[in-house]
Amino acid sequence: MKHRILTKEDENERVNNYYLHFLNERKLDLPPPSPGCAPEDYIRHIRKHWSDLPTTFTDTEMFRLLEDMRRNCRQSLLPLESFSWLESSERACFFGWHTLMDHLSRDPSGVLKELSRHSHVSIVIADYLSKNKYPSNARGQLIQIIRILDLMSDQRARNELLERIKQSWIQVFKIKTPFREVSPEDNDECQWTWDQLKKENIALDKYSVFSGTREIFNCIQLSFDIWCANHFTDSNSIKLFRLAFNSAKAQRKYKNSKSDKISLQVFIDFKTREKLKIISRNRHLSTADALQEMIEEEFKRISGNNLK
């Protein structure tokens, strides 16, 4: 992508979410005045309304608590540079999101149980598991990735997980995609390509209902990337699929080009046939296309003579 996915407001909201989580862990509930406000404005808001909270902390204890909150935030949140590879392209973002959600769906080490305490995260995971979440918005998926990783208490496991996903994407990115000519605006082409993936058992069956062509296109790329990342998929399988896909696409293109044409069998002498070949080469056309072009030209020339 040529621009950053996260806005300044998104980055502020990330820090504010951690601050709120920090307070909630201590039985204190005081949301920021607005989700994307500057973190320092949130801190001033906490100080202003501190007396409204059910706590007996002194001013000195409050100051220490807020300093601990800042320090823990800096130590706990991964630097945004850690996610730069996800911002590099929509494909990378969708791949990272799907891989993380698939990891969570298998609930290793009770991660889901830990995250279930946070309603905004548990809803996202529930949507995914019930097959209602589709990779249609790179910004939304990146925010989900960061939000979930921020809330994982085991920082070592979190960092290792993100690095594994990154290394997996690097290997996938090296593989040439066969869909460079598929336009995200061409519904027929996207639907046909998706059907080809289903025939080869590559399409992610979790995604079957789409709201638009862009969503189909994203799922085409994502399905291929996830299939390539599977350790059961070797380079020969990828090569064979690419050959089969390109062959099917060429046959479809040829069939479409002939759909509005009829066969015309005529006999001409040898010398005229050779002249037709020369004309075809000169016009850089096939014999049939050259003949059709000359007929059209002649028809335009004589069309004003009361043709019947």
PDB file of C-alpha atoms in Angstrom, residues 38-298:
ATOM      1  CA  ALA A  38      -4.800  12.042  22.482  1.00  0.00           C
ATOM      2  CA  PRO A  39      -3.607   9.711  25.305  1.00  0.00           C
ATOM      3  CA  GLU A  40      -2.459  12.689  27.372  1.00  0.00           C
ATOM      4  CA  ASP A  41      -5.984  14.115  27.136  1.00  0.00           C
ATOM      5  CA  TYR A  42      -7.237  10.796  28.503  1.00  0.00           C
ATOM      6  CA  ILE A  43      -4.795  11.047  31.417  1.00  0.00           C
ATOM      7  CA  ARG A  44      -6.008  14.564  32.190  1.00  0.00           C
ATOM      8  CA  HIS A  45      -9.559  13.227  32.049  1.00  0.00           C
ATOM      9  CA  ILE A  46      -8.646  10.530  34.603  1.00  0.00           C
ATOM     10  CA  ARG A  47      -7.128  13.078  36.950  1.00  0.00           C
ATOM     11  CA  LYS A  48     -10.122  15.356  36.641  1.00  0.00           C
ATOM     12  CA  HIS A  49     -12.600  12.593  37.486  1.00  0.00           C
ATOM     13  CA  TRP A  50     -10.436  10.641  39.926  1.00  0.00           C
ATOM     14  CA  SER A  51     -12.616  11.641  42.865  1.00  0.00           C
ATOM     15  CA  ASP A  52     -15.606   9.985  41.174  1.00  0.00           C
ATOM     16  CA  LEU A  53     -13.928   6.569  41.232  1.00  0.00           C
ATOM     17  CA  PRO A  54     -14.529   4.069  44.049  1.00  0.00           C
ATOM     18  CA  THR A  55     -10.986   4.235  45.407  1.00  0.00           C
ATOM     19  CA  THR A  56      -9.174   5.594  48.459  1.00  0.00           C
ATOM     20  CA  PHE A  57      -5.912   6.257  46.614  1.00  0.00           C
ATOM     21  CA  THR A  58      -4.075   9.365  47.650  1.00  0.00           C
ATOM     22  CA  ASP A  59      -2.841  11.878  45.075  1.00  0.00           C
ATOM     23  CA  THR A  60       0.638  10.383  45.366  1.00  0.00           C
ATOM     24  CA  GLU A  61      -0.693   6.862  44.794  1.00  0.00           C
ATOM     25  CA  MET A  62      -2.725   8.078  41.846  1.00  0.00           C
ATOM     26  CA  PHE A  63       0.387   9.684  40.335  1.00  0.00           C
ATOM     27  CA  ARG A  64       2.337   6.429  40.739  1.00  0.00           C
ATOM     28  CA  LEU A  65      -0.526   4.431  39.234  1.00  0.00           C
ATOM     29  CA  LEU A  66      -0.622   6.647  36.149  1.00  0.00           C
ATOM     30  CA  GLU A  67       3.138   6.446  35.781  1.00  0.00           C
ATOM     31  CA  ASP A  68       2.932   2.648  36.022  1.00  0.00           C
ATOM     32  CA  MET A  69       0.194   2.722  33.398  1.00  0.00           C
ATOM     33  CA  ARG A  70       2.353   4.713  30.979  1.00  0.00           C
ATOM     34  CA  ARG A  71       5.417   2.544  31.585  1.00  0.00           C
ATOM     35  CA  ASN A  72       3.520  -0.741  31.246  1.00  0.00           C
ATOM     36  CA  CYS A  73       1.941   0.518  28.038  1.00  0.00           C
ATOM     37  CA  ARG A  74       5.337   1.293  26.523  1.00  0.00           C
ATOM     38  CA  GLN A  75       6.654  -2.120  27.575  1.00  0.00           C
ATOM     39  CA  SER A  76       3.602  -4.154  26.617  1.00  0.00           C
ATOM     40  CA  LEU A  77       2.518  -2.737  23.272  1.00  0.00           C
ATOM     41  CA  LEU A  78       4.498  -3.887  20.290  1.00  0.00           C
ATOM     42  CA  PRO A  79       6.009  -0.961  18.359  1.00  0.00           C
ATOM     43  CA  LEU A  80       4.054  -0.127  15.214  1.00  0.00           C
ATOM     44  CA  GLU A  81       7.161  -0.991  13.189  1.00  0.00           C
ATOM     45  CA  SER A  82       6.434  -4.623  14.084  1.00  0.00           C
ATOM     46  CA  PHE A  83       3.344  -4.413  11.858  1.00  0.00           C
ATOM     47  CA  SER A  84       4.936  -2.576   8.919  1.00  0.00           C
ATOM     48  CA  TRP A  85       4.955  -5.762   6.822  1.00  0.00           C
ATOM     49  CA  LEU A  86       1.183  -6.024   7.312  1.00  0.00           C
ATOM     50  CA  GLU A  87       0.757  -2.489   6.017  1.00  0.00           C
ATOM     51  CA  SER A  88       2.830  -3.310   2.941  1.00  0.00           C
ATOM     52  CA  SER A  89      -0.177  -4.739   1.062  1.00  0.00           C
ATOM     53  CA  GLU A  90      -3.792  -5.800   1.503  1.00  0.00           C
ATOM     54  CA  ARG A  91      -2.774  -9.383   0.747  1.00  0.00           C
ATOM     55  CA  ALA A  92      -0.327  -9.383   3.659  1.00  0.00           C
ATOM     56  CA  CYS A  93      -2.943  -7.886   5.961  1.00  0.00           C
ATOM     57  CA  PHE A  94      -5.622 -10.441   5.081  1.00  0.00           C
ATOM     58  CA  PHE A  95      -3.110 -13.293   5.332  1.00  0.00           C
ATOM     59  CA  GLY A  96      -1.989 -12.140   8.779  1.00  0.00           C
ATOM     60  CA  TRP A  97      -5.562 -11.683   9.981  1.00  0.00           C
ATOM     61  CA  HIS A  98      -6.774 -15.088   8.769  1.00  0.00           C
ATOM     62  CA  THR A  99      -3.724 -16.899  10.150  1.00  0.00           C
ATOM     63  CA  LEU A 100      -4.139 -15.265  13.557  1.00  0.00           C
ATOM     64  CA  MET A 101      -7.867 -16.009  13.698  1.00  0.00           C
ATOM     65  CA  ASP A 102      -7.253 -19.611  12.676  1.00  0.00           C
ATOM     66  CA  HIS A 103      -4.625 -19.868  15.426  1.00  0.00           C
ATOM     67  CA  LEU A 104      -7.081 -18.537  17.996  1.00  0.00           C
ATOM     68  CA  SER A 105      -9.876 -20.817  16.783  1.00  0.00           C
ATOM     69  CA  ARG A 106      -7.755 -23.786  17.840  1.00  0.00           C
ATOM     70  CA  ASP A 107      -7.407 -22.076  21.269  1.00  0.00           C
ATOM     71  CA  PRO A 108      -3.783 -22.962  22.086  1.00  0.00           C
ATOM     72  CA  SER A 109      -2.795 -22.429  25.728  1.00  0.00           C
ATOM     73  CA  GLY A 110      -6.214 -21.015  26.614  1.00  0.00           C
ATOM     74  CA  VAL A 111      -5.707 -17.778  24.665  1.00  0.00           C
ATOM     75  CA  LEU A 112      -9.413 -17.564  23.809  1.00  0.00           C
ATOM     76  CA  LYS A 113     -10.352 -17.903  27.465  1.00  0.00           C
ATOM     77  CA  GLU A 114      -8.049 -15.021  28.327  1.00  0.00           C
ATOM     78  CA  LEU A 115      -9.394 -12.815  25.535  1.00  0.00           C
ATOM     79  CA  SER A 116     -13.044 -13.655  26.262  1.00  0.00           C
ATOM     80  CA  ARG A 117     -12.966 -11.114  29.097  1.00  0.00           C
ATOM     81  CA  HIS A 118     -12.774  -8.374  26.485  1.00  0.00           C
ATOM     82  CA  SER A 119     -16.146  -8.123  24.748  1.00  0.00           C
ATOM     83  CA  HIS A 120     -14.953  -6.228  21.651  1.00  0.00           C
ATOM     84  CA  VAL A 121     -12.392  -8.968  20.949  1.00  0.00           C
ATOM     85  CA  SER A 122     -14.596 -11.960  21.765  1.00  0.00           C
ATOM     86  CA  ILE A 123     -17.262 -10.647  19.363  1.00  0.00           C
ATOM     87  CA  VAL A 124     -14.699 -10.503  16.536  1.00  0.00           C
ATOM     88  CA  ILE A 125     -13.600 -14.096  17.183  1.00  0.00           C
ATOM     89  CA  ALA A 126     -17.197 -15.303  17.498  1.00  0.00           C
ATOM     90  CA  ASP A 127     -18.020 -13.709  14.124  1.00  0.00           C
ATOM     91  CA  TYR A 128     -15.095 -15.536  12.549  1.00  0.00           C
ATOM     92  CA  LEU A 129     -15.952 -18.909  14.068  1.00  0.00           C
ATOM     93  CA  SER A 130     -19.598 -18.596  12.976  1.00  0.00           C
ATOM     94  CA  LYS A 131     -18.457 -17.855   9.407  1.00  0.00           C
ATOM     95  CA  ASN A 132     -19.891 -14.333   9.401  1.00  0.00           C
ATOM     96  CA  LYS A 133     -16.626 -12.427   9.067  1.00  0.00           C
ATOM     97  CA  TYR A 134     -15.061 -11.796   5.676  1.00  0.00           C
ATOM     98  CA  PRO A 135     -11.727 -10.200   4.689  1.00  0.00           C
ATOM     99  CA  SER A 136     -13.168  -7.097   3.053  1.00  0.00           C
ATOM    100  CA  ASN A 137     -11.402  -4.252   4.864  1.00  0.00           C
ATOM    101  CA  ALA A 138      -7.625  -4.166   5.365  1.00  0.00           C
ATOM    102  CA  ARG A 139      -7.769  -1.381   7.935  1.00  0.00           C
ATOM    103  CA  GLY A 140     -10.363  -3.234   9.994  1.00  0.00           C
ATOM    104  CA  GLN A 141      -8.379  -6.468   9.896  1.00  0.00           C
ATOM    105  CA  LEU A 142      -5.124  -4.756  10.898  1.00  0.00           C
ATOM    106  CA  ILE A 143      -6.827  -3.049  13.828  1.00  0.00           C
ATOM    107  CA  GLN A 144      -8.194  -6.440  14.925  1.00  0.00           C
ATOM    108  CA  ILE A 145      -4.748  -8.030  14.714  1.00  0.00           C
ATOM    109  CA  ILE A 146      -3.110  -5.313  16.801  1.00  0.00           C
ATOM    110  CA  ARG A 147      -5.954  -5.191  19.329  1.00  0.00           C
ATOM    111  CA  ILE A 148      -5.841  -8.942  19.954  1.00  0.00           C
ATOM    112  CA  LEU A 149      -2.046  -9.108  20.237  1.00  0.00           C
ATOM    113  CA  ASP A 150      -2.030  -6.117  22.592  1.00  0.00           C
ATOM    114  CA  LEU A 151      -4.302  -7.989  25.003  1.00  0.00           C
ATOM    115  CA  MET A 152      -2.278 -11.211  25.115  1.00  0.00           C
ATOM    116  CA  SER A 153      -0.589 -11.303  28.517  1.00  0.00           C
ATOM    117  CA  ASP A 154       2.140 -13.771  27.507  1.00  0.00           C
ATOM    118  CA  GLN A 155       4.377 -11.344  25.618  1.00  0.00           C
ATOM    119  CA  ARG A 156       6.910 -13.981  24.607  1.00  0.00           C
ATOM    120  CA  ALA A 157       4.233 -16.219  23.069  1.00  0.00           C
ATOM    121  CA  ARG A 158       2.698 -13.173  21.376  1.00  0.00           C
ATOM    122  CA  ASN A 159       5.986 -12.048  19.845  1.00  0.00           C
ATOM    123  CA  GLU A 160       6.807 -15.562  18.649  1.00  0.00           C
ATOM    124  CA  LEU A 161       3.344 -15.915  17.102  1.00  0.00           C
ATOM    125  CA  LEU A 162       3.650 -12.645  15.172  1.00  0.00           C
ATOM    126  CA  GLU A 163       7.122 -13.597  13.956  1.00  0.00           C
ATOM    127  CA  ARG A 164       5.898 -17.024  12.755  1.00  0.00           C
ATOM    128  CA  ILE A 165       3.068 -15.396  10.813  1.00  0.00           C
ATOM    129  CA  LYS A 166       5.505 -12.884   9.313  1.00  0.00           C
ATOM    130  CA  GLN A 167       7.991 -15.549   8.203  1.00  0.00           C
ATOM    131  CA  SER A 168       5.167 -17.599   6.706  1.00  0.00           C
ATOM    132  CA  TRP A 169       4.018 -14.556   4.713  1.00  0.00           C
ATOM    133  CA  ILE A 170       7.556 -13.886   3.450  1.00  0.00           C
ATOM    134  CA  GLN A 171       7.673 -17.390   1.974  1.00  0.00           C
ATOM    135  CA  VAL A 172       4.214 -17.004   0.410  1.00  0.00           C
ATOM    136  CA  PHE A 173       5.067 -13.590  -1.035  1.00  0.00           C
ATOM    137  CA  LYS A 174       7.949 -15.164  -2.991  1.00  0.00           C
ATOM    138  CA  ILE A 175       5.462 -17.341  -4.890  1.00  0.00           C
ATOM    139  CA  LYS A 176       4.182 -15.839  -8.122  1.00  0.00           C
ATOM    140  CA  THR A 177       0.423 -15.406  -8.036  1.00  0.00           C
ATOM    141  CA  PRO A 178      -1.489 -16.541 -11.160  1.00  0.00           C
ATOM    142  CA  PHE A 179      -4.187 -13.903 -10.632  1.00  0.00           C
ATOM    143  CA  ARG A 180      -2.393 -10.760 -11.794  1.00  0.00           C
ATOM    144  CA  GLU A 181      -4.816 -10.309 -14.700  1.00  0.00           C
ATOM    145  CA  VAL A 182      -7.934 -10.807 -12.560  1.00  0.00           C
ATOM    146  CA  SER A 183      -9.618  -7.460 -11.976  1.00  0.00           C
ATOM    147  CA  PRO A 184     -11.367  -6.845  -8.621  1.00  0.00           C
ATOM    148  CA  GLU A 185     -14.010  -4.949 -10.622  1.00  0.00           C
ATOM    149  CA  ASP A 186     -14.839  -7.810 -13.022  1.00  0.00           C
ATOM    150  CA  ASN A 187     -17.533  -9.880 -11.313  1.00  0.00           C
ATOM    151  CA  ASP A 188     -17.695 -12.614 -13.998  1.00  0.00           C
ATOM    152  CA  GLU A 189     -13.925 -13.107 -13.986  1.00  0.00           C
ATOM    153  CA  CYS A 190     -13.740 -13.161 -10.188  1.00  0.00           C
ATOM    154  CA  GLN A 191     -16.625 -15.632  -9.881  1.00  0.00           C
ATOM    155  CA  TRP A 192     -15.103 -17.910 -12.528  1.00  0.00           C
ATOM    156  CA  THR A 193     -11.706 -17.809 -10.780  1.00  0.00           C
ATOM    157  CA  TRP A 194     -13.325 -18.583  -7.416  1.00  0.00           C
ATOM    158  CA  ASP A 195     -15.090 -21.584  -8.995  1.00  0.00           C
ATOM    159  CA  GLN A 196     -11.730 -22.830 -10.292  1.00  0.00           C
ATOM    160  CA  LEU A 197     -10.294 -22.663  -6.773  1.00  0.00           C
ATOM    161  CA  LYS A 198     -13.273 -24.607  -5.441  1.00  0.00           C
ATOM    162  CA  LYS A 199     -12.763 -27.319  -8.060  1.00  0.00           C
ATOM    163  CA  GLU A 200      -9.153 -27.689  -6.927  1.00  0.00           C
ATOM    164  CA  ASN A 201     -10.156 -27.691  -3.225  1.00  0.00           C
ATOM    165  CA  ILE A 202      -8.091 -24.542  -2.669  1.00  0.00           C
ATOM    166  CA  ALA A 203     -10.932 -22.113  -1.895  1.00  0.00           C
ATOM    167  CA  LEU A 204     -11.438 -21.484   1.811  1.00  0.00           C
ATOM    168  CA  ASP A 205     -14.854 -23.054   2.410  1.00  0.00           C
ATOM    169  CA  LYS A 206     -15.408 -20.714   5.373  1.00  0.00           C
ATOM    170  CA  TYR A 207     -16.190 -18.016   2.817  1.00  0.00           C
ATOM    171  CA  SER A 208     -19.140 -18.826   0.593  1.00  0.00           C
ATOM    172  CA  VAL A 209     -21.433 -15.778   0.613  1.00  0.00           C
ATOM    173  CA  PHE A 210     -20.054 -12.467  -0.640  1.00  0.00           C
ATOM    174  CA  SER A 211     -21.385  -8.929  -0.511  1.00  0.00           C
ATOM    175  CA  GLY A 212     -19.576  -7.833  -3.674  1.00  0.00           C
ATOM    176  CA  THR A 213     -16.909  -8.465  -6.286  1.00  0.00           C
ATOM    177  CA  ARG A 214     -14.096  -6.963  -4.196  1.00  0.00           C
ATOM    178  CA  GLU A 215     -14.820  -9.492  -1.462  1.00  0.00           C
ATOM    179  CA  ILE A 216     -14.583 -12.394  -3.939  1.00  0.00           C
ATOM    180  CA  PHE A 217     -11.281 -11.006  -5.225  1.00  0.00           C
ATOM    181  CA  ASN A 218      -9.840 -10.748  -1.710  1.00  0.00           C
ATOM    182  CA  CYS A 219     -10.892 -14.323  -0.923  1.00  0.00           C
ATOM    183  CA  ILE A 220      -9.281 -15.568  -4.150  1.00  0.00           C
ATOM    184  CA  GLN A 221      -5.932 -14.107  -3.122  1.00  0.00           C
ATOM    185  CA  LEU A 222      -6.313 -15.188   0.495  1.00  0.00           C
ATOM    186  CA  SER A 223      -7.267 -18.776  -0.398  1.00  0.00           C
ATOM    187  CA  PHE A 224      -4.263 -19.148  -2.691  1.00  0.00           C
ATOM    188  CA  ASP A 225      -1.889 -17.646  -0.101  1.00  0.00           C
ATOM    189  CA  ILE A 226      -3.172 -19.860   2.725  1.00  0.00           C
ATOM    190  CA  TRP A 227      -2.967 -22.933   0.480  1.00  0.00           C
ATOM    191  CA  CYS A 228       0.640 -22.090  -0.426  1.00  0.00           C
ATOM    192  CA  ALA A 229       1.494 -21.640   3.270  1.00  0.00           C
ATOM    193  CA  ASN A 230       0.185 -25.109   4.109  1.00  0.00           C
ATOM    194  CA  HIS A 231       3.104 -27.429   4.800  1.00  0.00           C
ATOM    195  CA  PHE A 232       1.366 -30.143   2.735  1.00  0.00           C
ATOM    196  CA  THR A 233       1.556 -27.933  -0.379  1.00  0.00           C
ATOM    197  CA  ASP A 234       4.873 -28.394  -2.198  1.00  0.00           C
ATOM    198  CA  SER A 235       6.347 -26.399  -5.069  1.00  0.00           C
ATOM    199  CA  ASN A 236       5.317 -29.036  -7.612  1.00  0.00           C
ATOM    200  CA  SER A 237       1.657 -28.798  -6.531  1.00  0.00           C
ATOM    201  CA  ILE A 238       1.773 -25.025  -6.951  1.00  0.00           C
ATOM    202  CA  LYS A 239       3.361 -25.387 -10.393  1.00  0.00           C
ATOM    203  CA  LEU A 240       0.726 -27.899 -11.517  1.00  0.00           C
ATOM    204  CA  PHE A 241      -2.109 -25.680 -10.297  1.00  0.00           C
ATOM    205  CA  ARG A 242      -0.676 -22.656 -12.103  1.00  0.00           C
ATOM    206  CA  LEU A 243      -0.417 -24.649 -15.352  1.00  0.00           C
ATOM    207  CA  ALA A 244      -3.960 -26.016 -14.984  1.00  0.00           C
ATOM    208  CA  PHE A 245      -5.372 -22.581 -14.137  1.00  0.00           C
ATOM    209  CA  ASN A 246      -3.631 -20.842 -17.050  1.00  0.00           C
ATOM    210  CA  SER A 247      -4.789 -23.602 -19.412  1.00  0.00           C
ATOM    211  CA  ALA A 248      -8.400 -23.304 -18.247  1.00  0.00           C
ATOM    212  CA  LYS A 249      -8.213 -19.527 -18.547  1.00  0.00           C
ATOM    213  CA  ALA A 250      -6.841 -19.754 -22.116  1.00  0.00           C
ATOM    214  CA  GLN A 251      -9.620 -22.169 -23.104  1.00  0.00           C
ATOM    215  CA  ARG A 252     -12.229 -19.843 -21.609  1.00  0.00           C
ATOM    216  CA  LYS A 253     -10.762 -16.870 -23.447  1.00  0.00           C
ATOM    217  CA  TYR A 254     -10.734 -18.786 -26.738  1.00  0.00           C
ATOM    218  CA  LYS A 255     -14.301 -20.000 -26.233  1.00  0.00           C
ATOM    219  CA  ASN A 256     -15.518 -16.478 -25.484  1.00  0.00           C
ATOM    220  CA  SER A 257     -13.775 -15.106 -28.560  1.00  0.00           C
ATOM    221  CA  LYS A 258     -15.614 -17.621 -30.765  1.00  0.00           C
ATOM    222  CA  SER A 259     -19.010 -17.346 -29.109  1.00  0.00           C
ATOM    223  CA  ASP A 260     -20.301 -14.683 -31.532  1.00  0.00           C
ATOM    224  CA  LYS A 261     -18.739 -16.120 -34.702  1.00  0.00           C
ATOM    225  CA  ILE A 262     -19.750 -18.746 -37.254  1.00  0.00           C
ATOM    226  CA  SER A 263     -17.706 -21.055 -39.421  1.00  0.00           C
ATOM    227  CA  LEU A 264     -17.431 -19.943 -43.053  1.00  0.00           C
ATOM    228  CA  GLN A 265     -16.039 -22.497 -45.513  1.00  0.00           C
ATOM    229  CA  VAL A 266     -14.939 -21.044 -48.863  1.00  0.00           C
ATOM    230  CA  PHE A 267     -12.540 -22.155 -51.588  1.00  0.00           C
ATOM    231  CA  ILE A 268     -10.057 -19.760 -53.195  1.00  0.00           C
ATOM    232  CA  ASP A 269      -7.170 -20.418 -55.587  1.00  0.00           C
ATOM    233  CA  PHE A 270      -3.600 -20.838 -54.334  1.00  0.00           C
ATOM    234  CA  LYS A 271      -2.292 -17.433 -55.516  1.00  0.00           C
ATOM    235  CA  THR A 272      -5.139 -15.566 -53.798  1.00  0.00           C
ATOM    236  CA  ARG A 273      -4.484 -17.570 -50.629  1.00  0.00           C
ATOM    237  CA  GLU A 274      -0.821 -16.479 -50.650  1.00  0.00           C
ATOM    238  CA  LYS A 275      -1.840 -12.843 -51.153  1.00  0.00           C
ATOM    239  CA  LEU A 276      -4.195 -13.150 -48.164  1.00  0.00           C
ATOM    240  CA  LYS A 277      -1.307 -14.432 -46.050  1.00  0.00           C
ATOM    241  CA  ILE A 278       0.816 -11.427 -47.029  1.00  0.00           C
ATOM    242  CA  ILE A 279      -2.011  -9.033 -46.145  1.00  0.00           C
ATOM    243  CA  SER A 280      -2.493 -10.799 -42.802  1.00  0.00           C
ATOM    244  CA  ARG A 281       1.206 -10.494 -41.907  1.00  0.00           C
ATOM    245  CA  ASN A 282       1.255  -6.848 -42.976  1.00  0.00           C
ATOM    246  CA  ARG A 283      -1.736  -6.066 -40.729  1.00  0.00           C
ATOM    247  CA  HIS A 284      -0.428  -8.266 -37.869  1.00  0.00           C
ATOM    248  CA  LEU A 285      -3.690 -10.208 -37.858  1.00  0.00           C
ATOM    249  CA  SER A 286      -4.774 -13.796 -38.243  1.00  0.00           C
ATOM    250  CA  THR A 287      -6.085 -14.798 -41.654  1.00  0.00           C
ATOM    251  CA  ALA A 288      -9.684 -14.839 -40.390  1.00  0.00           C
ATOM    252  CA  ASP A 289      -9.365 -11.415 -38.691  1.00  0.00           C
ATOM    253  CA  ALA A 290      -7.697  -9.894 -41.759  1.00  0.00           C
ATOM    254  CA  LEU A 291     -10.474 -11.208 -44.010  1.00  0.00           C
ATOM    255  CA  GLN A 292     -13.128  -9.857 -41.632  1.00  0.00           C
ATOM    256  CA  GLU A 293     -11.431  -6.445 -41.523  1.00  0.00           C
ATOM    257  CA  MET A 294     -11.256  -6.188 -45.323  1.00  0.00           C
ATOM    258  CA  ILE A 295     -14.929  -7.138 -45.658  1.00  0.00           C
ATOM    259  CA  GLU A 296     -15.880  -4.424 -43.142  1.00  0.00           C
ATOM    260  CA  GLU A 297     -13.767  -1.857 -44.996  1.00  0.00           C
ATOM    261  CA  GLU A 298     -15.308  -2.738 -48.343  1.00  0.00           C
TER     262      GLU A 298
END
